[in-house]
């Protein structure tokens, strides 16, 4: 699929023809993974195209914006939250509707809502070309998992962009690094995380619980940052520039800094379209606390319709409130603050990955009662002893040093070939792993 799209875009220099190829390719890409859900995506595109024109330049546009936002959230509710509300909260025997969750629905609905808000606040004009709007919504590199690229940034590139061989080469290298993160690291770490989180309460010891939490902590980072690298790389290969989504989050020395570095486009989306409209921090202290809790409850719910996601969101909301009141922000690296932050983040991933509230209770108990030991025999029996090289590589990859080495090699004409050879070798290795292992979807596909 990718080579065909790339070749067509390079052979055809007319930007309108390129856009037509990208739109058709994007719809095929989505339909390939979710044949029935393409109707939902097309319906959302048509509705929000009309909403944008309906909202612009009208005295009642505030009410029209609310109608449009509610319509989008209603689609999200029907597919993602109806079962949770009716079965888990209202304790009904079964949900009145049983609808399969379309891939990436939260991402493209949030893209639509940000577009409508930008039109309402006159940060951009409503798009009059249905063709351009459909391409913005469905562009395949960013469609399923983000980054959540804003309309004003993307529409400029839809109308005007240039292909350069140097940018395409850099994009291909970025794509390959992202693929390596997913295939060589995330998929291998998932073996340990899934095995340990799948143990029963009586099988779980403290060392195993901490190892499982660490495995998932690293897995989700390489899984999601890998996809973001692939999306940004694909964008570069096609002439688009997408926003960065990660900035070494596991080097953060505070929870606030962690969320400035993790899933940056989602964090900024909630800040600009929920937190600031609620009043942000320009309100009374009780209202500010309420604003924080609302934003983080919604952040948790965005990730999934389950109590553990809500608890995970509230967990970070409470941590941020405490941190902002008790600690002063500093850009300096502090080992003890970093260590404390990483412990809090690691435990947050336990809340995130738990199957239900009961698992959270007994997994937490196992972690903090510090009972049991971890033996080589036990790791061999679980089949995860051989994974230690992946853990070492994953920990090393959480910092910028490997990237800095790559950049220093690219600056010199005499050593740039090393980067290209390593990139080709990495791509070949990824293909070997993909062929020899079963398919493993990206974690964030389900969100």
Coordinates of C-alpha atoms in Angstrom, one line a residue:
X1 CA 0.0 0.0 0.0
X2 CA 2.7 2.5 1.0
X3 CA 5.0 2.0 -2.0
X4 CA 2.1 2.4 -4.4
X5 CA 0.9 5.7 -2.7
X6 CA 4.5 7.0 -2.6
X7 CA 5.2 6.3 -6.2
X8 CA 2.0 7.8 -7.4
X9 CA 2.6 11.0 -5.4
X10 CA 6.1 11.3 -6.7
X11 CA 5.2 10.7 -10.3
X12 CA 2.3 13.2 -10.3
X13 CA 3.4 16.7 -9.5
X14 CA 0.0 18.4 -9.5
X15 CA -0.9 19.0 -5.9
X16 CA -4.7 18.6 -6.5
X17 CA -4.0 15.2 -8.2
X18 CA -1.8 14.2 -5.3
X19 CA -4.5 15.2 -2.8
X20 CA -7.0 13.1 -4.7
X21 CA -4.7 10.1 -4.5
X22 CA -4.2 10.7 -0.8
X23 CA -7.9 11.0 -0.1
X24 CA -8.8 7.8 -2.0
X25 CA -5.8 6.0 -0.4
X26 CA -6.9 7.2 3.1
X27 CA -10.4 5.9 2.7
X28 CA -9.1 2.6 1.3
X29 CA -6.7 2.3 4.2
X30 CA -9.4 2.8 6.8
X31 CA -11.9 0.5 5.0
X32 CA -9.2 -2.2 4.7
X33 CA -9.0 -2.3 8.5
X34 CA -12.7 -1.5 9.3
X35 CA -15.0 -2.1 6.3
X36 CA -18.3 -1.3 8.0
X37 CA -16.9 1.6 10.0
X38 CA -16.0 3.5 6.9
X39 CA -19.7 4.6 6.9
X40 CA -19.2 6.2 10.3
X41 CA -16.1 8.1 9.2
X42 CA -17.8 9.3 6.0
X43 CA -20.9 10.3 8.0
X44 CA -18.8 12.3 10.5
X45 CA -16.9 14.0 7.6
X46 CA -20.1 15.1 5.9
X47 CA -21.8 16.2 9.1
X48 CA -18.9 18.3 10.3
X49 CA -18.3 19.9 6.9
X50 CA -21.9 21.1 7.1
X51 CA -21.5 22.1 10.8
X52 CA -18.5 24.3 10.0
X53 CA -20.4 26.3 7.3
X54 CA -23.4 26.4 9.6
X55 CA -21.5 27.9 12.5
X56 CA -19.5 30.5 10.6
X57 CA -20.7 34.2 10.5
X58 CA -24.0 33.7 12.3
X59 CA -25.3 35.5 15.5
X60 CA -26.5 32.2 16.9
X61 CA -23.3 30.4 16.2
X62 CA -22.6 29.8 19.9
X63 CA -25.8 27.6 20.1
X64 CA -25.0 26.0 16.8
X65 CA -21.5 25.1 18.1
X66 CA -23.1 23.4 21.1
X67 CA -25.4 21.5 18.8
X68 CA -22.5 20.4 16.6
X69 CA -20.3 19.4 19.6
X70 CA -23.2 17.4 21.2
X71 CA -23.8 15.7 17.9
X72 CA -20.2 14.5 17.7
X73 CA -20.1 13.5 21.4
X74 CA -23.4 11.6 20.8
X75 CA -21.7 9.5 18.2
X76 CA -18.8 8.8 20.6
X77 CA -21.2 8.0 23.4
X78 CA -23.2 5.5 21.3
X79 CA -20.1 3.6 20.1
X80 CA -17.9 3.9 23.2
X81 CA -19.8 4.6 26.3
X82 CA -23.4 3.3 26.0
X83 CA -22.6 -0.1 27.2
X84 CA -20.6 1.2 30.1
X85 CA -23.4 3.5 31.3
X86 CA -26.3 1.0 30.8
X87 CA -24.5 -2.2 32.1
X88 CA -21.8 -1.0 34.5
X89 CA -23.6 2.1 36.0
X90 CA -27.3 1.5 35.5
X91 CA -26.8 -2.3 36.1
X92 CA -29.0 -3.3 33.1
X93 CA -28.8 -6.9 31.9
X94 CA -27.5 -5.8 28.5
X95 CA -26.9 -2.7 26.4
X96 CA -29.9 -1.7 24.2
X97 CA -27.4 -1.4 21.3
X98 CA -24.3 -3.5 20.6
X99 CA -22.0 -1.6 18.3
X100 CA -18.4 -2.4 17.4
X101 CA -16.1 0.4 18.3
X102 CA -14.6 1.9 15.1
X103 CA -10.8 2.2 15.0
X104 CA -9.5 5.6 16.0
X105 CA -13.0 7.2 16.5
X106 CA -11.9 9.3 19.5
X107 CA -9.0 10.8 17.4
X108 CA -11.0 11.9 14.4
X109 CA -14.0 13.1 16.4
X110 CA -11.6 15.3 18.5
X111 CA -10.1 16.6 15.3
X112 CA -13.6 17.5 14.2
X113 CA -14.5 19.2 17.5
X114 CA -11.3 21.3 17.5
X115 CA -12.0 22.4 13.9
X116 CA -15.5 23.5 14.8
X117 CA -14.2 25.4 17.9
X118 CA -11.5 27.1 15.8
X119 CA -14.2 28.2 13.3
X120 CA -16.4 29.5 16.1
X121 CA -13.5 31.5 17.7
X122 CA -12.5 32.8 14.3
X123 CA -9.1 31.2 14.5
X124 CA -9.8 29.8 11.0
X125 CA -12.4 30.1 8.3
X126 CA -14.8 27.3 7.7
X127 CA -13.6 25.0 4.9
X128 CA -15.7 25.4 1.7
X129 CA -14.1 22.5 -0.1
X130 CA -15.6 19.2 1.0
X131 CA -12.7 17.5 -0.7
X132 CA -10.1 19.3 1.4
X133 CA -12.0 18.8 4.6
X134 CA -12.4 15.1 3.9
X135 CA -8.6 14.8 3.4
X136 CA -7.9 16.7 6.7
X137 CA -10.2 14.3 8.6
X138 CA -9.1 11.0 6.9
X139 CA -5.4 11.6 6.1
X140 CA -4.1 8.0 6.8
X141 CA -0.8 8.6 8.6
X142 CA -2.6 10.4 11.5
X143 CA -6.1 8.9 11.2
X144 CA -6.1 6.1 13.8
X145 CA -3.8 7.1 16.6
X146 CA -2.7 10.7 16.1
X147 CA -1.0 13.0 16.6
X148 CA -4.1 15.1 16.9
X149 CA -3.1 17.6 14.2
X150 CA -5.1 20.9 14.1
X151 CA -7.0 22.0 11.0
X152 CA -5.2 25.4 10.5
X153 CA -1.9 23.6 10.4
X154 CA -2.9 20.8 8.0
X155 CA -5.0 22.9 5.6
X156 CA -2.0 25.0 4.7
X157 CA -0.1 21.9 3.8
X158 CA -3.0 20.5 1.8
X159 CA -3.0 23.6 -0.3
X160 CA 0.7 24.0 -0.6
X161 CA 3.6 21.7 0.1
X162 CA 6.8 20.5 -1.6
X163 CA 8.5 17.2 -1.8
X164 CA 12.2 17.2 -1.1
X165 CA 14.4 14.1 -1.3
X166 CA 16.2 15.1 1.9
X167 CA 12.9 15.4 3.8
X168 CA 11.6 12.2 2.3
X169 CA 14.8 10.4 3.4
X170 CA 14.5 11.8 6.9
X171 CA 10.8 10.8 7.0
X172 CA 11.7 7.2 5.9
X173 CA 14.3 7.0 8.7
X174 CA 11.8 8.3 11.2
X175 CA 9.2 5.8 10.0
X176 CA 11.8 3.0 10.4
X177 CA 12.7 4.0 13.9
X178 CA 9.0 4.0 14.8
X179 CA 8.5 0.6 13.3
X180 CA 11.5 -0.7 15.2
X181 CA 10.1 0.7 18.5
X182 CA 6.9 -1.2 17.9
X183 CA 8.2 -4.5 16.5
X184 CA 11.5 -4.9 18.2
X185 CA 10.7 -3.5 21.6
X186 CA 7.0 -3.0 22.4
X187 CA 5.9 -6.4 21.1
X188 CA 8.7 -8.1 23.1
X189 CA 8.0 -6.2 26.3
X190 CA 4.3 -7.0 25.9
X191 CA 5.1 -10.7 26.4
X192 CA 6.3 -10.0 30.0
X193 CA 3.6 -7.5 30.7
X194 CA 0.8 -9.7 29.5
X195 CA 2.1 -12.8 31.3
X196 CA 2.6 -11.0 34.7
X197 CA -0.7 -9.1 34.5
X198 CA -2.4 -12.4 33.6
X199 CA -1.2 -14.0 36.9
X200 CA -3.7 -14.6 39.7
X201 CA -3.5 -12.9 43.1
X202 CA -1.9 -15.9 44.8
X203 CA 0.7 -16.3 42.0
X204 CA 1.9 -12.6 42.1
X205 CA 4.9 -11.6 44.2
X206 CA 6.2 -8.1 44.8
X207 CA 9.2 -8.4 42.4
X208 CA 7.0 -9.9 39.7
X209 CA 4.4 -7.1 40.2
X210 CA 7.1 -4.4 39.9
X211 CA 8.6 -6.1 36.8
X212 CA 5.2 -6.4 35.2
X213 CA 4.5 -2.7 35.8
X214 CA 7.9 -1.7 34.4
X215 CA 7.3 -3.9 31.3
X216 CA 4.0 -2.3 30.6
X217 CA 5.4 1.2 31.3
X218 CA 8.1 0.6 28.6
X219 CA 5.7 -1.3 26.3
X220 CA 3.1 1.5 26.1
X221 CA 5.7 4.1 25.5
X222 CA 7.4 2.3 22.7
X223 CA 4.1 1.2 21.2
X224 CA 2.5 4.7 21.1
X225 CA 5.7 6.8 20.5
X226 CA 6.5 4.2 17.8
X227 CA 3.2 4.8 16.0
X228 CA 3.7 8.6 16.4
X229 CA 7.1 8.4 14.9
X230 CA 5.7 6.3 12.0
X231 CA 2.9 8.9 11.5
X232 CA 5.3 11.8 11.5
X233 CA 7.7 9.9 9.2
X234 CA 4.9 9.1 6.8
X235 CA 3.8 12.7 6.8
X236 CA 7.3 13.9 5.9
X237 CA 7.5 11.3 3.1
X238 CA 4.3 12.7 1.7
X239 CA 5.2 16.4 2.2
X240 CA 3.3 17.0 5.5
X241 CA 4.7 18.2 8.9
X242 CA 2.8 16.8 11.9
X243 CA 3.3 18.0 15.5
X244 CA 5.6 16.1 17.8
X245 CA 3.7 13.8 20.3
X246 CA 6.5 12.7 22.7
X247 CA 9.5 14.4 24.2
X248 CA 11.3 11.8 26.4
X249 CA 8.5 11.7 29.0
X250 CA 10.4 9.3 31.3
X251 CA 13.0 12.0 31.9
X252 CA 10.4 14.2 33.6
X253 CA 11.0 15.4 37.2
X254 CA 7.4 16.2 37.9
X255 CA 3.9 14.9 36.9
X256 CA 3.2 18.2 35.2
X257 CA 6.4 17.9 33.2
X258 CA 5.5 14.3 32.3
X259 CA 2.2 15.5 30.7
X260 CA 4.1 18.2 28.8
X261 CA 6.1 15.4 27.3
X262 CA 3.6 12.5 26.9
X263 CA 0.9 12.5 24.2
X264 CA 1.5 16.2 23.7
X265 CA -1.2 16.7 21.2
X266 CA -3.9 15.2 23.4
X267 CA -2.7 17.2 26.5
X268 CA -2.7 20.5 24.5
X269 CA -6.2 19.6 23.1
X270 CA -7.7 19.2 26.6
X271 CA -5.9 22.4 27.7
X272 CA -7.1 24.5 24.8
X273 CA -10.6 23.1 24.3
X274 CA -11.7 22.1 27.8
X275 CA -9.5 23.5 30.6
X276 CA -9.2 27.1 29.3
X277 CA -12.9 27.4 28.3
X278 CA -13.8 26.3 31.9
X279 CA -11.7 29.2 33.2
X280 CA -8.4 27.5 33.6
X281 CA -6.5 28.8 36.7
X282 CA -8.1 32.3 36.4
X283 CA -10.9 31.3 38.8
X284 CA -11.3 30.7 42.6
X285 CA -9.3 27.9 44.2
X286 CA -12.3 25.6 44.6
X287 CA -13.3 26.2 41.0
X288 CA -9.7 25.6 39.8
X289 CA -9.6 22.3 41.6
X290 CA -13.0 21.3 40.0
X291 CA -11.6 22.3 36.6
X292 CA -8.6 20.1 37.1
X293 CA -10.7 17.1 38.2
X294 CA -13.2 17.6 35.3
X295 CA -10.3 17.7 32.7
X296 CA -8.6 14.6 34.1
X297 CA -11.8 12.7 34.5
X298 CA -12.5 13.3 30.8
X299 CA -8.9 12.4 29.9
X300 CA -9.4 9.1 31.7
X301 CA -12.8 8.5 30.0
X302 CA -11.3 9.4 26.6
X303 CA -9.0 6.4 27.0
X304 CA -11.8 4.0 27.6
X305 CA -15.2 3.3 29.1
X306 CA -14.1 1.5 32.3
X307 CA -13.7 2.4 35.9
X308 CA -10.0 1.9 35.9
X309 CA -9.6 4.6 33.2
X310 CA -11.6 7.1 35.3
X311 CA -9.6 6.2 38.4
X312 CA -6.4 6.7 36.3
X313 CA -7.5 10.1 35.2
X314 CA -8.6 11.2 38.7
X315 CA -5.3 9.9 40.0
X316 CA -3.3 12.3 37.8
X317 CA -5.8 15.1 38.6
X318 CA -5.1 14.7 42.3
X319 CA -1.4 14.4 41.8
X320 CA -1.3 17.6 39.8
X321 CA -3.3 19.5 42.4
X322 CA -1.0 18.4 45.2
X323 CA 2.1 19.0 43.1
X324 CA 1.1 22.5 42.0
X325 CA 0.4 23.5 45.6
X326 CA 3.4 21.9 47.4
X327 CA 6.2 22.1 44.8
X328 CA 7.7 24.8 42.7
X329 CA 8.3 23.9 39.1
X330 CA 12.0 23.7 38.1
X331 CA 13.6 23.0 34.8
X332 CA 16.7 21.5 36.5
X333 CA 17.1 17.7 36.6
X334 CA 16.7 16.4 40.2
X335 CA 17.4 12.7 40.7
X336 CA 15.1 12.3 43.7
X337 CA 12.2 14.2 42.2
X338 CA 12.7 12.2 39.0
X339 CA 12.7 8.9 40.9
X340 CA 9.5 9.9 42.8
X341 CA 7.8 11.0 39.5
X342 CA 8.7 7.7 37.8
X343 CA 7.3 5.7 40.7
X344 CA 4.0 7.6 40.5
X345 CA 3.9 7.2 36.7
X346 CA 4.7 3.5 36.9
X347 CA 1.9 3.0 39.4
X348 CA -0.4 5.0 37.1
X349 CA 0.2 2.4 34.4
X350 CA -0.9 -0.3 36.8
X351 CA -4.3 1.5 37.1
X352 CA -4.4 2.0 33.4
X353 CA -3.6 -1.6 32.5
X354 CA -5.7 -3.4 35.1
X355 CA -8.7 -5.4 33.9
X356 CA -11.0 -4.3 36.7
X357 CA -11.0 -2.7 40.1
X358 CA -10.4 -5.9 42.0
X359 CA -7.2 -6.5 40.1
X360 CA -6.0 -3.0 41.0
X361 CA -6.5 -3.8 44.7
X362 CA -4.6 -7.1 44.7
X363 CA -1.9 -5.9 42.3
X364 CA -1.3 -2.9 44.5
X365 CA -1.2 -5.1 47.6
X366 CA 1.4 -7.3 45.9
X367 CA 3.5 -4.3 44.9
X368 CA 3.6 -2.6 48.3
X369 CA 3.7 -5.5 50.8
X370 CA 7.2 -6.4 49.4
X371 CA 6.8 -10.1 49.8
X372 CA 8.3 -12.9 47.8
X373 CA 11.5 -13.0 45.7
X374 CA 12.4 -13.3 42.0
X375 CA 14.4 -16.3 41.0
X376 CA 16.0 -17.2 37.7
X377 CA 14.1 -20.4 37.7
X378 CA 10.8 -18.6 38.1
X379 CA 11.6 -16.3 35.2
X380 CA 12.5 -19.3 33.1
X381 CA 9.2 -21.0 33.9
X382 CA 7.3 -17.9 32.9
X383 CA 9.3 -17.7 29.7
X384 CA 10.6 -14.1 30.1
X385 CA 14.2 -14.6 31.2
X386 CA 15.4 -14.1 27.6
X387 CA 13.8 -10.7 27.5
X388 CA 16.5 -8.9 29.5
X389 CA 18.2 -7.5 26.4
X390 CA 15.0 -5.8 25.4
X391 CA 14.6 -4.2 28.8
X392 CA 18.1 -2.8 28.6
X393 CA 17.6 -1.4 25.1
X394 CA 14.2 0.0 26.1
X395 CA 15.6 1.8 29.2
X396 CA 18.5 3.2 27.1
X397 CA 16.1 4.4 24.4
X398 CA 14.1 6.5 26.9
X399 CA 16.8 9.2 26.7
X400 CA 18.0 11.4 23.8
X401 CA 21.5 10.0 23.6
X402 CA 20.9 7.5 20.8
X403 CA 19.2 10.3 18.8
X404 CA 22.1 12.6 19.4
X405 CA 24.6 10.1 18.1
X406 CA 22.5 9.7 15.0
X407 CA 22.3 13.5 14.4
X408 CA 26.1 13.8 14.9
X409 CA 26.7 11.1 12.3
X410 CA 24.3 12.8 9.8
X411 CA 26.1 16.2 10.1
X412 CA 29.3 14.8 8.6
X413 CA 29.4 13.7 5.0
X414 CA 31.9 11.0 5.8
X415 CA 29.7 9.3 8.3
X416 CA 26.1 9.9 7.0
X417 CA 26.3 6.5 5.2
X418 CA 26.5 4.8 8.6
X419 CA 23.0 6.2 9.5
X420 CA 21.6 5.0 6.1
X421 CA 23.1 1.5 6.5
X422 CA 21.8 1.2 10.0
X423 CA 18.3 2.4 8.9
X424 CA 18.2 -0.2 6.1
X425 CA 19.4 -2.9 8.5
X426 CA 16.7 -1.9 11.1
X427 CA 14.0 -2.0 8.4
X428 CA 15.1 -5.5 7.3
X429 CA 15.2 -6.7 10.9
X430 CA 11.7 -5.3 11.5
X431 CA 10.5 -7.2 8.4
X432 CA 12.0 -10.4 9.7
X433 CA 10.3 -10.0 13.1
X434 CA 7.0 -9.2 11.4
X435 CA 7.2 -12.3 9.3
X436 CA 8.2 -14.6 12.2
X437 CA 5.7 -13.3 14.8
X438 CA 2.0 -13.0 15.0
X439 CA 0.2 -9.7 14.4
X440 CA 0.1 -7.3 17.3
X441 CA -2.2 -4.2 17.1
X442 CA -1.2 -0.9 18.5
X443 CA -2.5 -0.3 22.0
X444 CA -4.1 3.1 21.1
X445 CA -6.1 1.7 18.2
X446 CA -8.9 0.9 20.7
X447 CA -9.1 4.5 21.9

